[in-house]
Backbone as JSON Lines, residues from 0, in Angstrom:
{"i":0,"aa":"X","n":[-7.9,123.41,64.69],"ca":[-8.72,122.21,64.43],"c":[-8.51,121.7,63.02]}
{"i":1,"aa":"X","n":[-8.53,122.65,62.09],"ca":[-8.33,122.28,60.69],"c":[-6.96,121.65,60.47]}
{"i":2,"aa":"X","n":[-6.0,122.22,61.19],"ca":[-4.65,121.69,61.06],"c":[-4.55,120.27,61.58]}
{"i":3,"aa":"X","n":[-5.26,120.03,62.7],"ca":[-5.24,118.68,63.27],"c":[-5.86,117.67,62.31]}
{"i":4,"aa":"X","n":[-6.99,118.01,61.67],"ca":[-7.65,117.13,60.71],"c":[-6.75,116.87,59.52]}
{"i":5,"aa":"X","n":[-6.12,117.91,59.05],"ca":[-5.25,117.77,57.89],"c":[-4.08,116.86,58.19]}
{"i":6,"aa":"X","n":[-3.49,117.01,59.37],"ca":[-2.37,116.16,59.74],"c":[-2.79,114.7,59.88]}
{"i":7,"aa":"X","n":[-4.01,114.48,60.42],"ca":[-4.52,113.11,60.55],"c":[-4.71,112.48,59.17]}
{"i":8,"aa":"X","n":[-5.25,113.25,58.23],"ca":[-5.46,112.74,56.88],"c":[-4.12,112.43,56.21]}
{"i":9,"aa":"X","n":[-3.18,113.31,56.41],"ca":[-1.85,113.09,55.83],"c":[-1.21,111.84,56.39]}
{"i":10,"aa":"X","n":[-1.38,111.63,57.7],"ca":[-0.8,110.45,58.35],"c":[-1.4,109.16,57.79]}
{"i":11,"aa":"X","n":[-2.75,109.16,57.61],"ca":[-3.39,107.96,57.06],"c":[-2.96,107.74,55.61]}
{"i":12,"aa":"X","n":[-2.86,108.83,54.85],"ca":[-2.44,108.72,53.46],"c":[-1.03,108.16,53.35]}
{"i":13,"aa":"X","n":[-0.16,108.62,54.29],"ca":[1.23,108.15,54.27],"c":[1.29,106.65,54.55]}
{"i":14,"aa":"X","n":[0.49,106.16,55.51],"ca":[0.48,104.72,55.82],"c":[-0.04,103.9,54.64]}
{"i":15,"aa":"X","n":[-1.04,104.47,53.95],"ca":[-1.62,103.74,52.8],"c":[-0.64,103.63,51.66]}
{"i":16,"aa":"X","n":[0.08,104.73,51.39],"ca":[1.03,104.73,50.27],"c":[2.25,103.89,50.55]}
{"i":17,"aa":"X","n":[2.53,103.63,51.81],"ca":[3.68,102.81,52.15],"c":[3.45,101.33,51.86]}
{"i":18,"aa":"X","n":[2.2,100.92,51.6],"ca":[1.9,99.55,51.27],"c":[1.71,98.67,52.49]}
{"i":19,"aa":"X","n":[1.65,97.35,52.23],"ca":[1.41,96.39,53.3],"c":[2.71,96.06,54.03]}
{"i":20,"aa":"X","n":[2.57,95.73,55.28],"ca":[3.72,95.28,56.03],"c":[4.0,93.82,55.72]}
{"i":21,"aa":"X","n":[5.18,93.37,56.09],"ca":[5.57,91.98,55.85],"c":[4.62,91.01,56.55]}
{"i":22,"aa":"X","n":[4.19,91.36,57.75],"ca":[3.27,90.5,58.49],"c":[1.94,90.37,57.75]}
{"i":23,"aa":"X","n":[1.44,91.5,57.23],"ca":[0.17,91.47,56.49],"c":[0.3,90.63,55.23]}
{"i":24,"aa":"X","n":[1.44,90.75,54.55],"ca":[1.67,89.94,53.34],"c":[1.69,88.46,53.69]}
{"i":25,"aa":"X","n":[2.38,88.09,54.78],"ca":[2.47,86.69,55.18],"c":[1.1,86.13,55.55]}
{"i":26,"aa":"X","n":[0.29,86.95,56.21],"ca":[-1.07,86.51,56.55],"c":[-1.88,86.27,55.29]}
{"i":27,"aa":"X","n":[-1.76,87.19,54.34],"ca":[-2.49,87.04,53.08],"c":[-2.08,85.79,52.32]}
{"i":28,"aa":"X","n":[-0.76,85.54,52.28],"ca":[-0.25,84.35,51.59],"c":[-0.76,83.08,52.28]}
{"i":29,"aa":"X","n":[-0.78,83.08,53.61],"ca":[-1.27,81.91,54.35],"c":[-2.73,81.62,54.07]}
{"i":30,"aa":"X","n":[-3.54,82.68,54.05],"ca":[-4.97,82.51,53.75],"c":[-5.16,81.99,52.34]}
{"i":31,"aa":"X","n":[-4.39,82.55,51.37],"ca":[-4.49,82.09,49.99],"c":[-4.09,80.62,49.86]}
{"i":32,"aa":"X","n":[-3.05,80.22,50.57],"ca":[-2.61,78.81,50.52],"c":[-3.69,77.87,51.05]}
{"i":33,"aa":"X","n":[-4.37,78.3,52.1],"ca":[-5.45,77.48,52.67],"c":[-6.6,77.34,51.67]}
{"i":34,"aa":"X","n":[-6.95,78.45,51.02],"ca":[-8.04,78.41,50.04],"c":[-7.69,77.51,48.86]}
{"i":35,"aa":"X","n":[-6.44,77.58,48.4],"ca":[-6.0,76.73,47.29],"c":[-6.01,75.26,47.7]}
{"i":36,"aa":"X","n":[-5.53,74.98,48.92],"ca":[-5.49,73.59,49.4],"c":[-6.88,72.98,49.48]}
{"i":37,"aa":"X","n":[-7.88,73.82,49.77],"ca":[-9.25,73.33,49.85],"c":[-9.87,73.22,48.47]}
{"i":38,"aa":"X","n":[-9.59,74.19,47.59],"ca":[-10.27,74.27,46.31],"c":[-9.71,73.29,45.27]}
{"i":39,"aa":"X","n":[-8.38,73.11,45.23],"ca":[-7.77,72.3,44.18],"c":[-8.25,70.85,44.19]}
{"i":40,"aa":"X","n":[-8.27,70.15,45.33],"ca":[-8.79,68.78,45.31],"c":[-10.23,68.69,44.8]}
{"i":41,"aa":"X","n":[-11.05,69.66,45.17],"ca":[-12.44,69.66,44.71],"c":[-12.5,69.84,43.2]}
{"i":42,"aa":"X","n":[-11.67,70.73,42.67],"ca":[-11.64,70.95,41.22],"c":[-11.12,69.73,40.48]}
{"i":43,"aa":"X","n":[-10.08,69.09,41.01],"ca":[-9.55,67.88,40.4],"c":[-10.58,66.77,40.43]}
{"i":44,"aa":"X","n":[-11.3,66.67,41.53],"ca":[-12.34,65.66,41.67],"c":[-13.44,65.89,40.63]}
{"i":45,"aa":"X","n":[-13.87,67.14,40.49],"ca":[-14.91,67.47,39.52],"c":[-14.44,67.22,38.1]}
{"i":46,"aa":"X","n":[-13.2,67.58,37.81],"ca":[-12.66,67.39,36.47],"c":[-12.61,65.92,36.1]}
{"i":47,"aa":"X","n":[-12.17,65.06,37.02],"ca":[-12.12,63.63,36.71],"c":[-13.51,63.06,36.49]}
{"i":48,"aa":"X","n":[-14.45,63.46,37.31],"ca":[-15.82,62.97,37.13],"c":[-16.36,63.35,35.74]}
{"i":49,"aa":"X","n":[-16.08,64.57,35.32],"ca":[-16.55,65.0,33.99],"c":[-15.87,64.19,32.88]}
{"i":50,"aa":"X","n":[-14.6,63.9,33.06],"ca":[-13.89,63.09,32.06],"c":[-14.44,61.67,32.0]}
{"i":51,"aa":"X","n":[-14.74,61.11,33.16],"ca":[-15.3,59.75,33.2],"c":[-16.67,59.73,32.51]}
{"i":52,"aa":"X","n":[-17.5,60.74,32.77],"ca":[-18.82,60.81,32.14],"c":[-18.66,60.93,30.63]}
{"i":53,"aa":"X","n":[-17.76,61.79,30.17],"ca":[-17.56,61.99,28.73],"c":[-17.09,60.71,28.06]}
{"i":54,"aa":"X","n":[-16.19,59.99,28.71],"ca":[-15.69,58.73,28.14],"c":[-16.78,57.68,28.1]}
{"i":55,"aa":"X","n":[-17.55,57.57,29.19],"ca":[-18.66,56.61,29.21],"c":[-19.66,56.91,28.09]}
{"i":56,"aa":"X","n":[-19.92,58.19,27.84],"ca":[-20.85,58.56,26.77],"c":[-20.3,58.18,25.4]}
{"i":57,"aa":"X","n":[-18.99,58.28,25.23],"ca":[-18.38,57.85,23.96],"c":[-18.57,56.35,23.75]}
{"i":58,"aa":"X","n":[-18.32,55.58,24.81],"ca":[-18.49,54.12,24.71],"c":[-19.95,53.78,24.42]}
{"i":59,"aa":"X","n":[-20.86,54.46,25.11],"ca":[-22.3,54.24,24.87],"c":[-22.64,54.56,23.42]}
{"i":60,"aa":"X","n":[-22.09,55.64,22.9],"ca":[-22.35,56.01,21.51],"c":[-21.9,54.94,20.54]}
{"i":61,"aa":"X","n":[-20.75,54.34,20.79],"ca":[-20.26,53.27,19.92],"c":[-21.18,52.05,19.99]}
{"i":62,"aa":"X","n":[-21.58,51.66,21.19],"ca":[-22.47,50.5,21.35],"c":[-23.83,50.74,20.7]}
{"i":63,"aa":"X","n":[-24.39,51.93,20.91],"ca":[-25.68,52.25,20.31],"c":[-25.6,52.31,18.78]}
{"i":64,"aa":"X","n":[-24.46,52.79,18.29],"ca":[-24.26,52.81,16.84],"c":[-24.28,51.4,16.27]}
{"i":65,"aa":"X","n":[-23.54,50.49,16.91],"ca":[-23.48,49.11,16.42],"c":[-24.87,48.46,16.45]}
{"i":66,"aa":"X","n":[-25.59,48.71,17.52],"ca":[-26.94,48.13,17.63],"c":[-27.87,48.69,16.56]}
{"i":67,"aa":"X","n":[-27.84,50.0,16.35],"ca":[-28.72,50.64,15.38],"c":[-28.39,50.19,13.96]}
{"i":68,"aa":"X","n":[-27.1,50.11,13.64],"ca":[-26.7,49.68,12.3],"c":[-27.06,48.23,12.04]}
{"i":69,"aa":"X","n":[-26.94,47.4,13.07],"ca":[-27.34,46.0,12.93],"c":[-28.83,45.9,12.59]}
{"i":70,"aa":"X","n":[-29.65,46.65,13.29],"ca":[-31.1,46.62,13.03],"c":[-31.45,47.22,11.67]}
{"i":71,"aa":"X","n":[-30.71,48.26,11.28],"ca":[-31.03,48.95,10.02],"c":[-30.6,48.15,8.8]}
{"i":72,"aa":"X","n":[-29.48,47.47,8.89],"ca":[-28.93,46.78,7.72],"c":[-29.14,45.27,7.76]}
{"i":73,"aa":"X","n":[-29.64,44.77,8.9],"ca":[-29.82,43.32,9.08],"c":[-28.48,42.58,8.9]}
{"i":74,"aa":"X","n":[-27.41,43.23,9.35],"ca":[-26.07,42.64,9.27],"c":[-25.45,42.62,10.65]}
{"i":75,"aa":"X","n":[-24.95,41.47,11.06],"ca":[-24.31,41.37,12.37],"c":[-23.04,42.21,12.38]}
{"i":76,"aa":"X","n":[-22.88,42.99,13.45],"ca":[-21.69,43.82,13.61],"c":[-20.98,43.45,14.91]}
{"i":77,"aa":"X","n":[-19.69,43.66,14.91],"ca":[-18.85,43.28,16.05],"c":[-18.27,44.53,16.69]}
{"i":78,"aa":"X","n":[-18.32,44.57,18.02],"ca":[-17.67,45.63,18.79],"c":[-16.54,44.98,19.57]}
{"i":79,"aa":"X","n":[-15.34,45.46,19.36],"ca":[-14.18,44.82,19.98],"c":[-13.42,45.81,20.87]}
{"i":80,"aa":"X","n":[-13.02,45.3,22.04],"ca":[-12.28,46.07,23.04],"c":[-10.94,45.38,23.28]}
{"i":81,"aa":"X","n":[-10.02,45.53,22.36],"ca":[-8.73,44.83,22.46],"c":[-7.83,45.49,23.51]}
{"i":82,"aa":"X","n":[-7.35,44.74,24.5],"ca":[-6.44,45.32,25.5],"c":[-5.1,45.7,24.86]}
{"i":83,"aa":"X","n":[-4.65,46.9,25.12],"ca":[-3.39,47.38,24.57],"c":[-2.23,46.74,25.33]}
{"i":84,"aa":"X","n":[-1.3,46.07,24.64],"ca":[-0.17,45.44,25.34],"c":[0.91,46.43,25.77]}
{"i":85,"aa":"X","n":[0.77,47.69,25.38],"ca":[1.77,48.7,25.74],"c":[1.87,48.82,27.26]}
{"i":86,"aa":"X","n":[3.1,48.73,27.77],"ca":[3.3,48.79,29.23],"c":[3.62,50.2,29.73]}
{"i":87,"aa":"X","n":[3.97,51.09,28.84],"ca":[4.26,52.47,29.23],"c":[2.93,53.22,29.41]}
{"i":88,"aa":"X","n":[2.6,53.64,30.64],"ca":[1.31,54.3,30.87],"c":[1.11,55.56,30.04]}
{"i":89,"aa":"X","n":[2.19,56.24,29.69],"ca":[2.07,57.46,28.9],"c":[1.75,57.19,27.44]}
{"i":90,"aa":"X","n":[1.88,55.94,27.0],"ca":[1.63,55.58,25.61],"c":[0.44,54.63,25.45]}
{"i":91,"aa":"X","n":[0.02,54.0,26.53],"ca":[-1.04,52.99,26.45],"c":[-2.38,53.62,26.09]}
{"i":92,"aa":"X","n":[-3.22,52.84,25.41],"ca":[-4.52,53.31,24.96],"c":[-5.64,52.4,25.45]}
{"i":93,"aa":"X","n":[-6.8,52.98,25.66],"ca":[-8.05,52.22,25.73],"c":[-8.72,52.43,24.38]}
{"i":94,"aa":"X","n":[-9.35,51.4,23.85],"ca":[-9.92,51.55,22.51],"c":[-11.12,50.63,22.31]}
{"i":95,"aa":"X","n":[-11.94,51.01,21.34],"ca":[-13.08,50.2,20.94],"c":[-13.3,50.44,19.45]}
{"i":96,"aa":"X","n":[-13.63,49.38,18.73],"ca":[-13.85,49.48,17.29],"c":[-15.08,48.67,16.9]}
{"i":97,"aa":"X","n":[-15.76,49.13,15.86],"ca":[-16.89,48.41,15.28],"c":[-16.46,47.9,13.92]}
{"i":98,"aa":"X","n":[-16.58,46.58,13.71],"ca":[-16.22,45.98,12.43],"c":[-17.37,45.12,11.91]}
{"i":99,"aa":"X","n":[-17.23,44.66,10.68],"ca":[-18.33,43.95,10.02],"c":[-18.4,42.47,10.35]}
{"i":100,"aa":"X","n":[-17.34,41.89,10.9],"ca":[-17.42,40.48,11.25],"c":[-16.39,40.16,12.31]}
{"i":101,"aa":"X","n":[-16.61,39.03,12.98],"ca":[-15.69,38.59,14.03],"c":[-14.41,38.05,13.41]}
{"i":102,"aa":"X","n":[-13.33,38.3,14.09],"ca":[-12.07,37.75,13.66],"c":[-11.07,37.81,14.8]}
{"i":103,"aa":"X","n":[-10.21,36.82,14.85],"ca":[-9.12,36.83,15.83],"c":[-7.85,37.4,15.21]}
{"i":104,"aa":"X","n":[-7.98,37.92,13.99],"ca":[-6.82,38.45,13.26],"c":[-6.2,39.62,14.01]}
{"i":105,"aa":"X","n":[-4.86,39.62,14.04],"ca":[-4.15,40.71,14.69],"c":[-4.27,42.02,13.92]}
{"i":106,"aa":"X","n":[-4.68,41.97,12.67],"ca":[-4.74,43.18,11.85],"c":[-5.88,44.1,12.26]}
{"i":107,"aa":"X","n":[-6.82,43.59,13.06],"ca":[-7.97,44.4,13.47],"c":[-7.93,44.81,14.93]}
{"i":108,"aa":"X","n":[-6.79,44.69,15.58],"ca":[-6.68,45.13,16.96],"c":[-6.91,46.64,17.02]}
{"i":109,"aa":"X","n":[-7.84,47.07,17.86],"ca":[-8.26,48.48,17.82],"c":[-7.19,49.45,18.29]}
{"i":110,"aa":"X","n":[-6.15,48.97,18.97],"ca":[-5.1,49.88,19.44],"c":[-4.05,50.17,18.36]}
{"i":111,"aa":"X","n":[-4.12,49.49,17.23],"ca":[-3.17,49.71,16.14],"c":[-3.46,51.06,15.46]}
{"i":112,"aa":"X","n":[-2.48,51.61,14.74],"ca":[-2.74,52.84,13.99],"c":[-3.91,52.66,13.02]}
{"i":113,"aa":"X","n":[-4.74,53.68,12.92],"ca":[-5.96,53.55,12.12],"c":[-5.67,53.18,10.67]}
{"i":114,"aa":"X","n":[-4.57,53.68,10.13],"ca":[-4.24,53.41,8.73],"c":[-3.94,51.94,8.46]}
{"i":115,"aa":"X","n":[-3.59,51.19,9.51],"ca":[-3.24,49.77,9.33],"c":[-4.34,48.83,9.82]}
{"i":116,"aa":"X","n":[-5.43,49.36,10.33],"ca":[-6.48,48.51,10.89],"c":[-7.25,47.78,9.8]}
{"i":117,"aa":"X","n":[-7.47,46.49,10.04],"ca":[-8.33,45.66,9.19],"c":[-7.92,45.74,7.72]}
{"i":118,"aa":"X","n":[-6.64,45.62,7.47],"ca":[-6.14,45.61,6.11],"c":[-6.05,44.17,5.59]}
{"i":119,"aa":"X","n":[-6.24,43.99,4.3],"ca":[-6.18,42.66,3.71],"c":[-7.46,42.32,2.97]}
{"i":120,"aa":"X","n":[-7.35,41.38,2.05],"ca":[-8.48,41.04,1.18],"c":[-9.67,40.47,1.95]}
{"i":121,"aa":"X","n":[-9.41,39.71,3.0],"ca":[-10.49,39.04,3.73],"c":[-10.72,39.65,5.12]}
{"i":122,"aa":"X","n":[-10.13,40.79,5.36],"ca":[-10.27,41.43,6.67],"c":[-11.64,42.08,6.79]}
{"i":123,"aa":"X","n":[-12.18,42.18,8.01],"ca":[-13.45,42.89,8.21],"c":[-13.3,44.37,7.85]}
{"i":124,"aa":"X","n":[-14.41,45.03,7.67],"ca":[-14.4,46.47,7.36],"c":[-14.56,47.26,8.66]}
{"i":125,"aa":"X","n":[-13.71,48.24,8.85],"ca":[-13.77,49.09,10.04],"c":[-14.84,50.16,9.84]}
{"i":126,"aa":"X","n":[-15.8,50.22,10.76],"ca":[-16.89,51.18,10.65],"c":[-16.77,52.34,11.62]}
{"i":127,"aa":"X","n":[-16.23,52.09,12.78],"ca":[-16.11,53.15,13.78],"c":[-14.99,52.81,14.75]}
{"i":128,"aa":"X","n":[-14.3,53.85,15.23],"ca":[-13.14,53.64,16.1],"c":[-13.07,54.77,17.13]}
{"i":129,"aa":"X","n":[-12.8,54.41,18.38],"ca":[-12.59,55.39,19.43],"c":[-11.39,54.96,20.25]}
{"i":130,"aa":"X","n":[-10.41,55.87,20.36],"ca":[-9.2,55.61,21.13],"c":[-9.04,56.69,22.18]}
{"i":131,"aa":"X","n":[-8.48,56.29,23.32],"ca":[-8.29,57.23,24.42],"c":[-6.99,56.9,25.15]}
{"i":132,"aa":"X","n":[-6.06,57.87,25.26],"ca":[-4.86,57.63,26.09],"c":[-5.26,57.39,27.54]}
{"i":133,"aa":"X","n":[-4.53,56.52,28.21],"ca":[-4.87,56.17,29.59],"c":[-4.3,57.14,30.63]}
{"i":134,"aa":"X","n":[-3.93,58.32,30.22],"ca":[-3.31,59.27,31.13],"c":[-4.27,59.78,32.2]}
{"i":135,"aa":"X","n":[-5.55,60.0,31.83],"ca":[-6.53,60.53,32.79],"c":[-7.69,59.57,33.05]}
{"i":136,"aa":"X","n":[-8.15,58.9,32.01],"ca":[-9.27,57.96,32.12],"c":[-8.96,56.74,31.27]}
{"i":137,"aa":"X","n":[-9.37,55.58,31.74],"ca":[-9.19,54.35,30.97],"c":[-10.47,53.54,31.02]}
{"i":138,"aa":"X","n":[-10.66,52.68,30.04],"ca":[-11.81,51.78,30.07],"c":[-11.41,50.41,29.55]}
{"i":139,"aa":"X","n":[-12.11,49.39,30.05],"ca":[-11.82,48.01,29.65],"c":[-13.1,47.2,29.75]}
{"i":140,"aa":"X","n":[-13.24,46.24,28.86],"ca":[-14.44,45.4,28.82],"c":[-14.17,44.06,29.47]}
{"i":141,"aa":"X","n":[-15.23,43.49,30.03],"ca":[-15.16,42.15,30.6],"c":[-16.51,41.48,30.4]}
{"i":142,"aa":"X","n":[-16.52,40.17,30.53],"ca":[-17.76,39.42,30.38],"c":[-17.67,38.12,31.14]}
{"i":143,"aa":"X","n":[-18.8,37.63,31.61],"ca":[-18.83,36.33,32.28],"c":[-18.52,35.23,31.27]}
{"i":144,"aa":"X","n":[-19.05,35.39,30.06],"ca":[-18.79,34.42,28.98],"c":[-18.73,35.18,27.67]}
{"i":145,"aa":"X","n":[-17.54,35.13,27.04],"ca":[-17.4,35.73,25.73],"c":[-17.92,34.77,24.67]}
{"i":146,"aa":"X","n":[-18.09,35.28,23.47],"ca":[-18.41,34.41,22.34],"c":[-17.23,33.47,22.1]}
{"i":147,"aa":"X","n":[-17.51,32.29,21.65],"ca":[-16.45,31.29,21.5],"c":[-15.41,31.67,20.46]}
{"i":148,"aa":"X","n":[-15.77,32.51,19.49],"ca":[-14.84,32.84,18.41],"c":[-13.65,33.64,18.9]}
{"i":149,"aa":"X","n":[-13.89,34.67,19.71],"ca":[-12.79,35.52,20.17],"c":[-13.19,36.26,21.43]}
{"i":150,"aa":"X","n":[-12.22,36.45,22.33],"ca":[-12.48,37.23,23.53],"c":[-12.42,38.73,23.23]}
{"i":151,"aa":"X","n":[-12.97,39.49,24.17],"ca":[-12.97,40.96,24.07],"c":[-13.76,41.48,22.87]}
{"i":152,"aa":"X","n":[-14.69,40.65,22.4],"ca":[-15.54,41.06,21.29],"c":[-16.99,40.68,21.58]}
{"i":153,"aa":"X","n":[-17.9,41.58,21.23],"ca":[-19.32,41.24,21.31],"c":[-19.92,41.43,19.93]}
{"i":154,"aa":"X","n":[-20.92,40.64,19.61],"ca":[-21.55,40.71,18.29],"c":[-23.03,41.04,18.46]}
{"i":155,"aa":"X","n":[-23.45,42.12,17.82],"ca":[-24.87,42.46,17.79],"c":[-25.51,41.74,16.6]}
{"i":156,"aa":"X","n":[-26.62,41.04,16.87],"ca":[-27.35,40.35,15.82],"c":[-28.81,40.76,15.84]}
{"i":157,"aa":"X","n":[-29.39,40.94,14.67],"ca":[-30.78,41.38,14.6],"c":[-31.74,40.28,15.01]}
{"i":158,"aa":"X","n":[-31.43,39.05,14.65],"ca":[-32.33,37.93,14.98],"c":[-32.46,37.76,16.49]}
{"i":159,"aa":"X","n":[-31.35,37.9,17.17],"ca":[-31.38,37.75,18.63],"c":[-31.85,39.03,19.32]}
{"i":160,"aa":"X","n":[-31.73,40.15,18.61],"ca":[-32.13,41.42,19.19],"c":[-31.2,41.9,20.28]}
{"i":161,"aa":"X","n":[-30.02,41.3,20.38],"ca":[-29.1,41.68,21.44],"c":[-27.68,41.34,21.07]}
{"i":162,"aa":"X","n":[-26.89,40.92,22.05],"ca":[-25.48,40.64,21.82],"c":[-25.18,39.18,22.11]}
{"i":163,"aa":"X","n":[-24.09,38.71,21.48],"ca":[-23.61,37.36,21.76],"c":[-22.5,37.48,22.8]}
{"i":164,"aa":"X","n":[-22.86,37.47,24.04],"ca":[-21.96,37.51,25.2],"c":[-22.83,37.56,26.44]}
{"i":165,"aa":"X","n":[-22.32,37.06,27.54],"ca":[-23.07,37.06,28.79],"c":[-22.34,37.87,29.85]}
{"i":166,"aa":"X","n":[-23.11,38.69,30.58],"ca":[-22.51,39.49,31.64],"c":[-21.51,40.51,31.13]}
{"i":167,"aa":"X","n":[-21.79,41.09,29.96],"ca":[-20.85,42.05,29.37],"c":[-20.94,43.4,30.06]}
{"i":168,"aa":"X","n":[-19.77,44.01,30.28],"ca":[-19.72,45.34,30.9],"c":[-18.42,46.03,30.53]}
{"i":169,"aa":"X","n":[-18.45,47.36,30.57],"ca":[-17.26,48.17,30.34],"c":[-17.08,49.09,31.54]}
{"i":170,"aa":"X","n":[-15.96,48.98,32.22],"ca":[-15.66,49.84,33.36],"c":[-14.82,51.02,32.9]}
{"i":171,"aa":"X","n":[-15.33,52.22,33.17],"ca":[-14.63,53.47,32.84],"c":[-14.14,54.06,34.15]}
{"i":172,"aa":"X","n":[-12.82,54.23,34.28],"ca":[-12.22,54.59,35.57],"c":[-11.24,55.75,35.41]}
{"i":173,"aa":"X","n":[-11.34,56.73,36.3],"ca":[-10.35,57.81,36.34],"c":[-9.06,57.3,36.94]}
{"i":174,"aa":"X","n":[-7.94,57.67,36.35],"ca":[-6.65,57.14,36.79],"c":[-6.07,57.86,38.0]}
{"i":175,"aa":"X","n":[-6.59,59.03,38.34],"ca":[-6.04,59.81,39.45],"c":[-6.79,59.54,40.75]}
{"i":176,"aa":"X","n":[-8.11,59.57,40.73],"ca":[-8.91,59.46,41.95],"c":[-9.82,58.23,41.97]}
{"i":177,"aa":"X","n":[-9.84,57.49,40.88],"ca":[-10.58,56.23,40.87],"c":[-12.07,56.34,40.7]}
{"i":178,"aa":"X","n":[-12.59,57.52,40.32],"ca":[-14.03,57.62,40.07],"c":[-14.39,56.73,38.87]}
{"i":179,"aa":"X","n":[-15.52,56.03,38.99],"ca":[-15.81,55.02,37.97],"c":[-17.29,54.97,37.62]}
{"i":180,"aa":"X","n":[-17.54,54.68,36.35],"ca":[-18.87,54.35,35.86],"c":[-18.77,53.02,35.12]}
{"i":181,"aa":"X","n":[-19.88,52.3,35.09],"ca":[-19.91,51.02,34.39],"c":[-21.0,51.05,33.33]}
{"i":182,"aa":"X","n":[-20.64,50.66,32.12],"ca":[-21.58,50.56,31.01],"c":[-21.9,49.08,30.81]}
{"i":183,"aa":"X","n":[-23.15,48.72,30.97],"ca":[-23.56,47.34,30.81],"c":[-24.48,47.2,29.6]}
{"i":184,"aa":"X","n":[-24.44,46.04,28.97],"ca":[-25.36,45.72,27.87],"c":[-26.06,44.42,28.24]}
{"i":185,"aa":"X","n":[-27.37,44.49,28.39],"ca":[-28.11,43.28,28.76],"c":[-28.34,42.4,27.54]}
{"i":186,"aa":"X","n":[-28.84,41.17,27.72],"ca":[-29.01,40.25,26.59],"c":[-29.89,40.8,25.47]}
{"i":187,"aa":"X","n":[-30.76,41.76,25.79],"ca":[-31.62,42.34,24.76],"c":[-30.93,43.47,24.0]}
{"i":188,"aa":"X","n":[-29.69,43.8,24.4],"ca":[-28.95,44.84,23.72],"c":[-29.13,46.22,24.3]}
{"i":189,"aa":"X","n":[-29.85,46.35,25.4],"ca":[-30.07,47.66,26.01],"c":[-28.84,48.09,26.8]}
{"i":190,"aa":"X","n":[-28.45,49.35,26.63],"ca":[-27.28,49.89,27.32],"c":[-27.71,50.54,28.63]}
{"i":191,"aa":"X","n":[-27.03,50.19,29.72],"ca":[-27.33,50.7,31.06],"c":[-26.05,51.26,31.66]}
{"i":192,"aa":"X","n":[-26.16,52.4,32.34],"ca":[-25.0,53.0,32.99],"c":[-25.25,53.04,34.5]}
{"i":193,"aa":"X","n":[-24.26,52.64,35.27],"ca":[-24.39,52.65,36.73],"c":[-23.03,52.95,37.36]}
{"i":194,"aa":"X","n":[-23.04,53.17,38.67],"ca":[-21.81,53.47,39.41],"c":[-21.42,52.25,40.24]}
{"i":195,"aa":"X","n":[-20.31,51.59,39.94],"ca":[-19.93,50.39,40.7],"c":[-19.69,50.64,42.18]}
{"i":196,"aa":"X","n":[-19.23,51.84,42.53],"ca":[-18.96,52.16,43.93],"c":[-20.13,52.88,44.6]}
{"i":197,"aa":"X","n":[-21.13,53.23,43.81],"ca":[-22.31,53.91,44.36],"c":[-22.05,55.32,44.85]}
{"i":198,"aa":"X","n":[-20.95,55.93,44.42],"ca":[-20.6,57.27,44.91],"c":[-20.58,58.32,43.8]}
{"i":199,"aa":"X","n":[-21.28,58.02,42.7],"ca":[-21.27,58.93,41.56],"c":[-22.64,59.59,41.46]}
{"i":200,"aa":"X","n":[-22.69,60.88,41.75],"ca":[-23.96,61.6,41.77],"c":[-24.66,61.51,40.43]}
{"i":201,"aa":"X","n":[-25.97,61.19,40.48],"ca":[-26.77,61.1,39.26],"c":[-26.85,59.71,38.66]}
{"i":202,"aa":"X","n":[-26.11,58.76,39.23],"ca":[-26.1,57.4,38.69],"c":[-26.38,56.4,39.83]}
{"i":203,"aa":"X","n":[-27.24,55.45,39.55],"ca":[-27.56,54.43,40.54],"c":[-26.38,53.48,40.74]}
{"i":204,"aa":"X","n":[-26.33,52.89,41.91],"ca":[-25.28,51.91,42.2],"c":[-25.54,50.64,41.41]}
{"i":205,"aa":"X","n":[-24.48,50.08,40.85],"ca":[-24.63,48.84,40.08],"c":[-25.11,47.72,40.99]}
{"i":206,"aa":"X","n":[-25.97,46.91,40.46],"ca":[-26.51,45.79,41.25],"c":[-25.55,44.62,41.23]}
């Protein structure tokens, strides 16, 4: 009896030390591939949503900064969203800058190198700048009516308590899956965030 038990144990030990069979390995690889195929899109989806939220928060921070500084200093400030003319997607930028006055001057385009921005004796002063490569997330501003002086610029004024532009909004969009948030500024200068497609958890659908 003891011999039979010992032989059975030896047989099981021998099978274990021999490792997995090719069929077992192939089954394991197939199961792993299925798990990866299910998990990767979900992870990519989550990652893009987080990037869109982070970018929207940066834009909100710039707008709130301009509004707060305008109220604190009683000086009108300009927030400009100059479209980058770069056609190469790997080099193109989304950008926003806060300056001390409106200008159509090319020297203050926010996509230019920071060292060359707003240079010159009569150029506005650069107060804040945010640039983002368009590889994963991009943002762009639009308005129903821009200020007459220059497009792609809004001006915060203390007397008006808001901005000089109508229907202003900034769309922040993921470049891979298209997840999007919209940053709006109402005439009173209040910043509102919503989801244009209504599919962004935690954010109301834009009206």
